[in-house]
Amino acid sequence: PYEEPDPNERIMAWFEELGKNGIQASLVSNNHAPRVERFVKPLGEAFGIVAYPDSKKPFAGTLARAMEAMGVTHAETAMLGDQILTDCFAGKHIGLRAIIVPPIKDKTNLFFRFKRLLERPFIRKYAKQNGYQEWMQFWKVKK
């Protein structure tokens, strides 16, 4: 959540598990450098995770830079994010598999509420096609 400036034990364990399974990761964030750098510092020290703040998603240039730095191809890369209009759009724009996940804790300001409203039809379609009924509850989507 935005209110947690440092990665918790669960996040540290998740990145450790990724590494054990040979999966590289980078953080590509629209947040500003001070927040992102603080968050990634322990991840970088422990697992070599690199962050790219102020990435301007849905523009995909930073994703391409991150992939180049990791030495991976489009076929080997997936974009994981909690926002369709930024994260998933950026990934899809350059031909990546985009995986949408529910936010840990959603922001409630007017801008984010409006974005979530725009995402609902996409979430409804995806959830119905893939049997993710719990997602429909989170995004307050009617069945």
Backbone as JSON Lines, residues from 0, in Angstrom:
{"i":0,"aa":"P","n":[0.82,-1.21,0.0],"ca":[0.0,0.0,0.0],"c":[0.86,1.27,0.0]}
{"i":1,"aa":"Y","n":[0.3,2.33,-0.5],"ca":[1.03,3.58,-0.63],"c":[1.54,4.07,0.73]}
{"i":2,"aa":"E","n":[0.8,3.75,1.78],"ca":[1.16,4.21,3.12],"c":[2.36,3.45,3.69]}
{"i":3,"aa":"E","n":[2.79,2.37,3.05],"ca":[3.93,1.59,3.52],"c":[5.13,1.9,2.63]}
{"i":4,"aa":"P","n":[6.05,2.73,3.09],"ca":[7.15,3.15,2.24],"c":[8.25,2.1,2.05]}
{"i":5,"aa":"D","n":[8.24,1.05,2.85],"ca":[9.28,0.02,2.76],"c":[8.63,-1.34,2.48]}
{"i":6,"aa":"P","n":[9.35,-2.24,1.78],"ca":[8.78,-3.56,1.53],"c":[8.66,-4.36,2.83]}
{"i":7,"aa":"N","n":[7.51,-5.02,2.99],"ca":[7.32,-5.83,4.2],"c":[7.88,-7.24,3.97]}
{"i":8,"aa":"E","n":[7.76,-8.09,4.96],"ca":[8.31,-9.45,4.89],"c":[7.7,-10.25,3.74]}
{"i":9,"aa":"R","n":[6.41,-10.06,3.53],"ca":[5.72,-10.79,2.46],"c":[6.29,-10.42,1.09]}
{"i":10,"aa":"I","n":[6.54,-9.15,0.87],"ca":[7.1,-8.7,-0.4],"c":[8.53,-9.21,-0.56]}
{"i":11,"aa":"M","n":[9.31,-9.13,0.5],"ca":[10.68,-9.64,0.45],"c":[10.68,-11.13,0.12]}
{"i":12,"aa":"A","n":[9.79,-11.87,0.73],"ca":[9.71,-13.32,0.48],"c":[9.29,-13.6,-0.97]}
{"i":13,"aa":"W","n":[8.4,-12.77,-1.51],"ca":[7.93,-12.96,-2.89],"c":[9.08,-12.77,-3.87]}
{"i":14,"aa":"F","n":[9.86,-11.71,-3.69],"ca":[11.0,-11.47,-4.58],"c":[12.07,-12.55,-4.4]}
{"i":15,"aa":"E","n":[12.24,-13.03,-3.19],"ca":[13.19,-14.13,-2.96],"c":[12.74,-15.37,-3.73]}
{"i":16,"aa":"E","n":[11.46,-15.67,-3.68],"ca":[10.91,-16.83,-4.38],"c":[11.06,-16.68,-5.91]}
{"i":17,"aa":"L","n":[10.83,-15.48,-6.41],"ca":[11.05,-15.24,-7.84],"c":[12.49,-15.6,-8.22]}
{"i":18,"aa":"G","n":[13.43,-15.07,-7.45],"ca":[14.84,-15.33,-7.74],"c":[15.18,-16.8,-7.69]}
{"i":19,"aa":"K","n":[14.65,-17.52,-6.69],"ca":[14.91,-18.96,-6.57],"c":[14.42,-19.71,-7.79]}
{"i":20,"aa":"N","n":[13.39,-19.18,-8.44],"ca":[12.82,-19.83,-9.62],"c":[13.37,-19.26,-10.93]}
{"i":21,"aa":"G","n":[14.44,-18.48,-10.82],"ca":[15.1,-17.96,-12.02],"c":[14.35,-16.84,-12.72]}
{"i":22,"aa":"I","n":[13.49,-16.17,-11.99],"ca":[12.7,-15.08,-12.57],"c":[13.31,-13.75,-12.17]}
{"i":23,"aa":"Q","n":[13.67,-12.95,-13.16],"ca":[14.17,-11.6,-12.92],"c":[12.99,-10.65,-12.79]}
{"i":24,"aa":"A","n":[13.2,-9.56,-12.08],"ca":[12.14,-8.56,-11.93],"c":[12.75,-7.18,-11.84]}
{"i":25,"aa":"S","n":[11.98,-6.21,-12.3],"ca":[12.29,-4.79,-12.14],"c":[11.02,-4.1,-11.71]}
{"i":26,"aa":"L","n":[11.15,-2.99,-11.03],"ca":[9.99,-2.18,-10.66],"c":[9.94,-0.98,-11.59]}
{"i":27,"aa":"V","n":[8.86,-0.89,-12.36],"ca":[8.65,0.23,-13.26],"c":[7.45,0.99,-12.7]}
{"i":28,"aa":"S","n":[7.71,2.16,-12.17],"ca":[6.69,2.87,-11.4],"c":[6.48,4.3,-11.91]}
{"i":29,"aa":"N","n":[5.26,4.76,-11.81],"ca":[4.96,6.17,-12.09],"c":[5.2,7.05,-10.86]}
{"i":30,"aa":"N","n":[5.47,6.43,-9.72],"ca":[5.77,7.22,-8.53],"c":[7.11,7.94,-8.69]}
{"i":31,"aa":"H","n":[7.29,8.97,-7.89],"ca":[8.5,9.77,-7.96],"c":[9.68,9.06,-7.31]}
{"i":32,"aa":"A","n":[10.88,9.47,-7.7],"ca":[12.12,8.8,-7.3],"c":[12.28,8.62,-5.79]}
{"i":33,"aa":"P","n":[12.04,9.63,-4.94],"ca":[12.28,9.4,-3.5],"c":[11.5,8.2,-2.93]}
{"i":34,"aa":"R","n":[10.22,8.08,-3.3],"ca":[9.4,6.97,-2.81],"c":[9.9,5.64,-3.38]}
{"i":35,"aa":"V","n":[10.11,5.6,-4.68],"ca":[10.51,4.36,-5.34],"c":[11.89,3.91,-4.87]}
{"i":36,"aa":"E","n":[12.82,4.84,-4.77],"ca":[14.18,4.47,-4.35],"c":[14.2,3.95,-2.92]}
{"i":37,"aa":"R","n":[13.4,4.54,-2.05],"ca":[13.34,4.03,-0.67],"c":[12.79,2.61,-0.66]}
{"i":38,"aa":"F","n":[11.73,2.39,-1.44],"ca":[11.1,1.07,-1.46],"c":[12.03,0.01,-2.04]}
{"i":39,"aa":"V","n":[12.74,0.34,-3.1],"ca":[13.54,-0.67,-3.8],"c":[14.89,-0.92,-3.14]}
{"i":40,"aa":"K","n":[15.35,-0.03,-2.28],"ca":[16.69,-0.18,-1.71],"c":[16.9,-1.55,-1.06]}
{"i":41,"aa":"P","n":[16.04,-2.02,-0.15],"ca":[16.28,-3.35,0.42],"c":[16.12,-4.48,-0.61]}
{"i":42,"aa":"L","n":[15.24,-4.28,-1.6],"ca":[15.08,-5.29,-2.65],"c":[16.32,-5.36,-3.53]}
{"i":43,"aa":"G","n":[16.89,-4.21,-3.8],"ca":[18.12,-4.17,-4.6],"c":[19.29,-4.81,-3.88]}
{"i":44,"aa":"E","n":[19.41,-4.5,-2.58],"ca":[20.5,-5.07,-1.79],"c":[20.37,-6.58,-1.65]}
{"i":45,"aa":"A","n":[19.15,-7.06,-1.47],"ca":[18.94,-8.49,-1.25],"c":[18.87,-9.3,-2.54]}
{"i":46,"aa":"F","n":[18.25,-8.73,-3.59],"ca":[17.94,-9.53,-4.78],"c":[18.36,-8.88,-6.1]}
{"i":47,"aa":"G","n":[19.0,-7.73,-6.03],"ca":[19.43,-7.06,-7.26],"c":[18.32,-6.41,-8.06]}
{"i":48,"aa":"I","n":[17.2,-6.14,-7.42],"ca":[16.06,-5.51,-8.11],"c":[16.4,-4.06,-8.43]}
{"i":49,"aa":"V","n":[16.11,-3.64,-9.64],"ca":[16.34,-2.28,-10.09],"c":[14.99,-1.61,-10.31]}
{"i":50,"aa":"A","n":[14.9,-0.34,-9.95],"ca":[13.64,0.4,-10.11],"c":[13.79,1.5,-11.15]}
{"i":51,"aa":"Y","n":[12.7,1.8,-11.77],"ca":[12.61,2.86,-12.77],"c":[11.46,3.79,-12.36]}
{"i":52,"aa":"P","n":[11.76,4.85,-11.61],"ca":[10.7,5.77,-11.19],"c":[10.29,6.72,-12.32]}
{"i":53,"aa":"D","n":[9.21,7.44,-12.08],"ca":[8.73,8.45,-13.04],"c":[8.67,7.88,-14.45]}
{"i":54,"aa":"S","n":[8.12,6.69,-14.61],"ca":[8.2,5.97,-15.89],"c":[7.2,6.45,-16.95]}
{"i":55,"aa":"K","n":[6.23,7.23,-16.54],"ca":[5.25,7.8,-17.47],"c":[4.41,6.75,-18.18]}
{"i":56,"aa":"K","n":[4.09,5.65,-17.48],"ca":[3.16,4.69,-18.06],"c":[1.83,5.4,-18.26]}
{"i":57,"aa":"P","n":[1.13,5.21,-19.33],"ca":[1.14,4.05,-20.21],"c":[2.17,4.09,-21.33]}
{"i":58,"aa":"F","n":[2.99,5.12,-21.4],"ca":[4.07,5.09,-22.4],"c":[5.01,3.96,-22.0]}
{"i":59,"aa":"A","n":[5.54,3.26,-22.98],"ca":[6.25,2.01,-22.72],"c":[7.76,2.11,-22.8]}
{"i":60,"aa":"G","n":[8.32,3.29,-22.97],"ca":[9.76,3.43,-23.12],"c":[10.55,2.88,-21.95]}
{"i":61,"aa":"T","n":[10.07,3.11,-20.75],"ca":[10.78,2.63,-19.57],"c":[10.73,1.11,-19.48]}
{"i":62,"aa":"L","n":[9.63,0.51,-19.9],"ca":[9.55,-0.95,-19.92],"c":[10.62,-1.51,-20.86]}
{"i":63,"aa":"A","n":[10.77,-0.89,-22.01],"ca":[11.78,-1.34,-22.97],"c":[13.19,-1.2,-22.38]}
{"i":64,"aa":"R","n":[13.44,-0.1,-21.65],"ca":[14.75,0.09,-21.0],"c":[15.0,-0.99,-19.96]}
{"i":65,"aa":"A","n":[13.98,-1.3,-19.17],"ca":[14.13,-2.32,-18.13],"c":[14.41,-3.68,-18.75]}
{"i":66,"aa":"M","n":[13.7,-4.01,-19.83],"ca":[13.93,-5.28,-20.51],"c":[15.34,-5.35,-21.07]}
{"i":67,"aa":"E","n":[15.79,-4.26,-21.67],"ca":[17.14,-4.22,-22.23],"c":[18.19,-4.42,-21.14]}
{"i":68,"aa":"A","n":[17.99,-3.76,-19.99],"ca":[18.93,-3.89,-18.88],"c":[18.98,-5.32,-18.34]}
{"i":69,"aa":"M","n":[17.85,-6.02,-18.37],"ca":[17.81,-7.4,-17.89],"c":[18.24,-8.39,-18.96]}
{"i":70,"aa":"G","n":[18.31,-7.92,-20.2],"ca":[18.71,-8.81,-21.28],"c":[17.66,-9.83,-21.64]}
{"i":71,"aa":"V","n":[16.39,-9.42,-21.63],"ca":[15.29,-10.33,-21.93],"c":[14.54,-9.88,-23.17]}
{"i":72,"aa":"T","n":[13.84,-10.83,-23.77],"ca":[13.04,-10.56,-24.96],"c":[11.58,-10.32,-24.58]}
{"i":73,"aa":"H","n":[10.81,-9.87,-25.54],"ca":[9.37,-9.69,-25.32],"c":[8.71,-11.02,-24.95]}
{"i":74,"aa":"A","n":[9.13,-12.09,-25.61],"ca":[8.53,-13.4,-25.35],"c":[8.82,-13.9,-23.94]}
{"i":75,"aa":"E","n":[9.88,-13.41,-23.32],"ca":[10.27,-13.84,-21.98],"c":[9.74,-12.93,-20.88]}
{"i":76,"aa":"T","n":[8.98,-11.9,-21.26],"ca":[8.62,-10.85,-20.32],"c":[7.12,-10.74,-20.13]}
{"i":77,"aa":"A","n":[6.72,-10.47,-18.9],"ca":[5.32,-10.17,-18.58],"c":[5.28,-8.89,-17.77]}
{"i":78,"aa":"M","n":[4.24,-8.13,-17.94],"ca":[4.01,-6.9,-17.17],"c":[2.94,-7.22,-16.14]}
{"i":79,"aa":"L","n":[3.27,-7.04,-14.88],"ca":[2.34,-7.3,-13.79],"c":[1.95,-5.96,-13.19]}
{"i":80,"aa":"G","n":[0.66,-5.69,-13.08],"ca":[0.24,-4.41,-12.52],"c":[-1.19,-4.44,-12.04]}
{"i":81,"aa":"D","n":[-1.56,-3.39,-11.31],"ca":[-2.91,-3.32,-10.77],"c":[-3.78,-2.26,-11.46]}
{"i":82,"aa":"Q","n":[-3.28,-1.68,-12.54],"ca":[-4.07,-0.68,-13.25],"c":[-4.07,-0.99,-14.75]}
{"i":83,"aa":"I","n":[-5.25,-1.14,-15.29],"ca":[-5.38,-1.46,-16.71],"c":[-4.92,-0.3,-17.57]}
{"i":84,"aa":"L","n":[-5.32,0.91,-17.21],"ca":[-5.08,2.06,-18.07],"c":[-3.64,2.55,-18.06]}
{"i":85,"aa":"T","n":[-2.82,2.06,-17.15],"ca":[-1.4,2.43,-17.15],"c":[-0.55,1.19,-17.32]}
{"i":86,"aa":"D","n":[-0.54,0.31,-16.35],"ca":[0.33,-0.87,-16.36],"c":[0.05,-1.79,-17.55]}
{"i":87,"aa":"C","n":[-1.17,-2.27,-17.63],"ca":[-1.49,-3.24,-18.69],"c":[-1.4,-2.62,-20.07]}
{"i":88,"aa":"F","n":[-1.86,-1.39,-20.21],"ca":[-1.79,-0.75,-21.51],"c":[-0.34,-0.59,-21.95]}
{"i":89,"aa":"A","n":[0.53,-0.2,-21.05],"ca":[1.96,-0.04,-21.39],"c":[2.55,-1.37,-21.86]}
{"i":90,"aa":"G","n":[2.26,-2.44,-21.13],"ca":[2.77,-3.75,-21.51],"c":[2.23,-4.21,-22.85]}
{"i":91,"aa":"K","n":[0.95,-4.11,-23.04],"ca":[0.32,-4.54,-24.29],"c":[0.81,-3.71,-25.47]}
{"i":92,"aa":"H","n":[1.07,-2.43,-25.21],"ca":[1.51,-1.52,-26.27],"c":[2.8,-1.99,-26.94]}
{"i":93,"aa":"I","n":[3.67,-2.66,-26.18],"ca":[4.91,-3.15,-26.79],"c":[4.92,-4.68,-26.93]}
{"i":94,"aa":"G","n":[3.73,-5.29,-26.84],"ca":[3.62,-6.71,-27.13],"c":[3.94,-7.66,-26.0]}
{"i":95,"aa":"L","n":[3.81,-7.2,-24.76],"ca":[4.07,-8.07,-23.61],"c":[2.77,-8.73,-23.13]}
{"i":96,"aa":"R","n":[2.93,-9.84,-22.46],"ca":[1.8,-10.41,-21.74],"c":[1.56,-9.5,-20.54]}
{"i":97,"aa":"A","n":[0.33,-9.05,-20.37],"ca":[-0.01,-8.16,-19.26],"c":[-0.89,-8.9,-18.28]}
{"i":98,"aa":"I","n":[-0.5,-8.87,-17.02],"ca":[-1.24,-9.57,-15.96],"c":[-1.78,-8.53,-15.0]}
{"i":99,"aa":"I","n":[-3.09,-8.5,-14.84],"ca":[-3.73,-7.54,-13.92],"c":[-3.99,-8.23,-12.59]}
{"i":100,"aa":"V","n":[-3.65,-7.55,-11.52],"ca":[-3.89,-8.06,-10.17],"c":[-4.66,-7.01,-9.38]}
{"i":101,"aa":"P","n":[-5.48,-7.43,-8.43],"ca":[-6.16,-6.44,-7.6],"c":[-5.16,-5.66,-6.76]}
{"i":102,"aa":"P","n":[-5.38,-4.37,-6.58],"ca":[-4.48,-3.59,-5.72],"c":[-4.51,-4.11,-4.29]}
{"i":103,"aa":"I","n":[-3.39,-3.98,-3.59],"ca":[-3.33,-4.37,-2.19],"c":[-4.3,-3.49,-1.4]}
{"i":104,"aa":"K","n":[-4.22,-2.21,-1.65],"ca":[-5.13,-1.25,-1.03],"c":[-5.29,-0.13,-2.04]}
{"i":105,"aa":"D","n":[-6.53,0.16,-2.39],"ca":[-6.77,1.13,-3.45],"c":[-6.82,2.54,-2.89]}
{"i":106,"aa":"K","n":[-6.37,3.47,-3.71],"ca":[-6.5,4.89,-3.35],"c":[-7.95,5.29,-3.55]}
{"i":107,"aa":"T","n":[-8.41,6.25,-2.79],"ca":[-9.82,6.62,-2.85],"c":[-10.06,8.03,-3.36]}
{"i":108,"aa":"N","n":[-9.02,8.7,-3.86],"ca":[-9.26,10.05,-4.35],"c":[-10.1,10.0,-5.63]}
{"i":109,"aa":"L","n":[-10.62,11.13,-6.04],"ca":[-11.54,11.21,-7.18],"c":[-10.91,10.67,-8.47]}
{"i":110,"aa":"F","n":[-9.65,11.0,-8.7],"ca":[-8.97,10.54,-9.92],"c":[-8.93,9.01,-9.99]}
{"i":111,"aa":"F","n":[-8.53,8.35,-8.89],"ca":[-8.44,6.9,-8.9],"c":[-9.82,6.25,-8.94]}
{"i":112,"aa":"R","n":[-10.8,6.84,-8.3],"ca":[-12.16,6.29,-8.38],"c":[-12.67,6.35,-9.82]}
{"i":113,"aa":"F","n":[-12.37,7.43,-10.52],"ca":[-12.78,7.56,-11.92],"c":[-12.07,6.51,-12.78]}
{"i":114,"aa":"K","n":[-10.75,6.33,-12.57],"ca":[-10.01,5.32,-13.34],"c":[-10.58,3.93,-13.09]}
{"i":115,"aa":"R","n":[-10.89,3.61,-11.86],"ca":[-11.44,2.29,-11.55],"c":[-12.8,2.11,-12.22]}
{"i":116,"aa":"L","n":[-13.58,3.16,-12.3],"ca":[-14.87,3.09,-12.98],"c":[-14.67,2.76,-14.47]}
{"i":117,"aa":"L","n":[-13.68,3.39,-15.1],"ca":[-13.38,3.1,-16.5],"c":[-12.88,1.68,-16.71]}
{"i":118,"aa":"E","n":[-12.23,1.11,-15.71],"ca":[-11.68,-0.24,-15.82],"c":[-12.73,-1.33,-15.65]}
{"i":119,"aa":"R","n":[-13.84,-1.03,-15.03],"ca":[-14.83,-2.07,-14.69],"c":[-15.27,-2.95,-15.84]}
{"i":120,"aa":"P","n":[-15.61,-2.39,-17.01],"ca":[-16.03,-3.29,-18.1],"c":[-14.94,-4.3,-18.49]}
{"i":121,"aa":"F","n":[-13.7,-3.87,-18.46],"ca":[-12.59,-4.77,-18.8],"c":[-12.43,-5.86,-17.73]}
{"i":122,"aa":"I","n":[-12.52,-5.45,-16.48],"ca":[-12.4,-6.4,-15.37],"c":[-13.55,-7.41,-15.42]}
{"i":123,"aa":"R","n":[-14.76,-6.93,-15.66],"ca":[-15.92,-7.82,-15.73],"c":[-15.7,-8.88,-16.81]}
{"i":124,"aa":"K","n":[-15.29,-8.46,-17.99],"ca":[-15.09,-9.4,-19.1],"c":[-13.99,-10.4,-18.76]}
{"i":125,"aa":"Y","n":[-12.87,-9.91,-18.25],"ca":[-11.75,-10.79,-17.92],"c":[-12.13,-11.77,-16.81]}
{"i":126,"aa":"A","n":[-12.78,-11.26,-15.76],"ca":[-13.14,-12.11,-14.62],"c":[-14.12,-13.2,-15.05]}
{"i":127,"aa":"K","n":[-15.09,-12.86,-15.87],"ca":[-16.05,-13.87,-16.32],"c":[-15.38,-14.93,-17.19]}
{"i":128,"aa":"Q","n":[-14.49,-14.49,-18.08],"ca":[-13.81,-15.44,-18.96],"c":[-12.89,-16.38,-18.21]}
{"i":129,"aa":"N","n":[-12.35,-15.92,-17.09],"ca":[-11.33,-16.69,-16.37],"c":[-11.78,-17.2,-15.01]}
{"i":130,"aa":"G","n":[-13.03,-16.98,-14.65],"ca":[-13.55,-17.5,-13.4],"c":[-13.05,-16.83,-12.14]}
{"i":131,"aa":"Y","n":[-12.72,-15.54,-12.23],"ca":[-12.2,-14.82,-11.07],"c":[-13.3,-13.98,-10.42]}
{"i":132,"aa":"Q","n":[-14.24,-14.65,-9.8],"ca":[-15.38,-13.95,-9.21],"c":[-14.96,-13.02,-8.07]}
{"i":133,"aa":"E","n":[-13.9,-13.38,-7.32],"ca":[-13.46,-12.53,-6.21],"c":[-12.96,-11.18,-6.72]}
{"i":134,"aa":"W","n":[-12.45,-11.13,-7.94],"ca":[-12.01,-9.86,-8.52],"c":[-13.2,-8.95,-8.75]}
{"i":135,"aa":"M","n":[-14.3,-9.54,-9.16],"ca":[-15.49,-8.74,-9.43],"c":[-15.97,-8.07,-8.14]}
{"i":136,"aa":"Q","n":[-15.82,-8.75,-7.02],"ca":[-16.18,-8.15,-5.74],"c":[-15.26,-6.99,-5.42]}
{"i":137,"aa":"F","n":[-13.95,-7.17,-5.59],"ca":[-13.01,-6.12,-5.25],"c":[-13.27,-4.86,-6.05]}
{"i":138,"aa":"W","n":[-13.47,-5.03,-7.37],"ca":[-13.67,-3.87,-8.22],"c":[-15.13,-3.39,-8.24]}
{"i":139,"aa":"K","n":[-15.94,-4.01,-7.35],"ca":[-17.35,-3.64,-7.24],"c":[-18.06,-3.71,-8.58]}
{"i":140,"aa":"V","n":[-17.8,-4.82,-9.28],"ca":[-18.4,-5.06,-10.58],"c":[-19.57,-6.0,-10.4]}
{"i":141,"aa":"K","n":[-20.7,-5.67,-11.01],"ca":[-21.87,-6.54,-10.93],"c":[-21.7,-7.69,-11.91]}
{"i":142,"aa":"K","n":[-22.16,-8.88,-11.49],"ca":[-22.04,-10.08,-12.33],"c":[-22.9,-10.0,-13.53]}
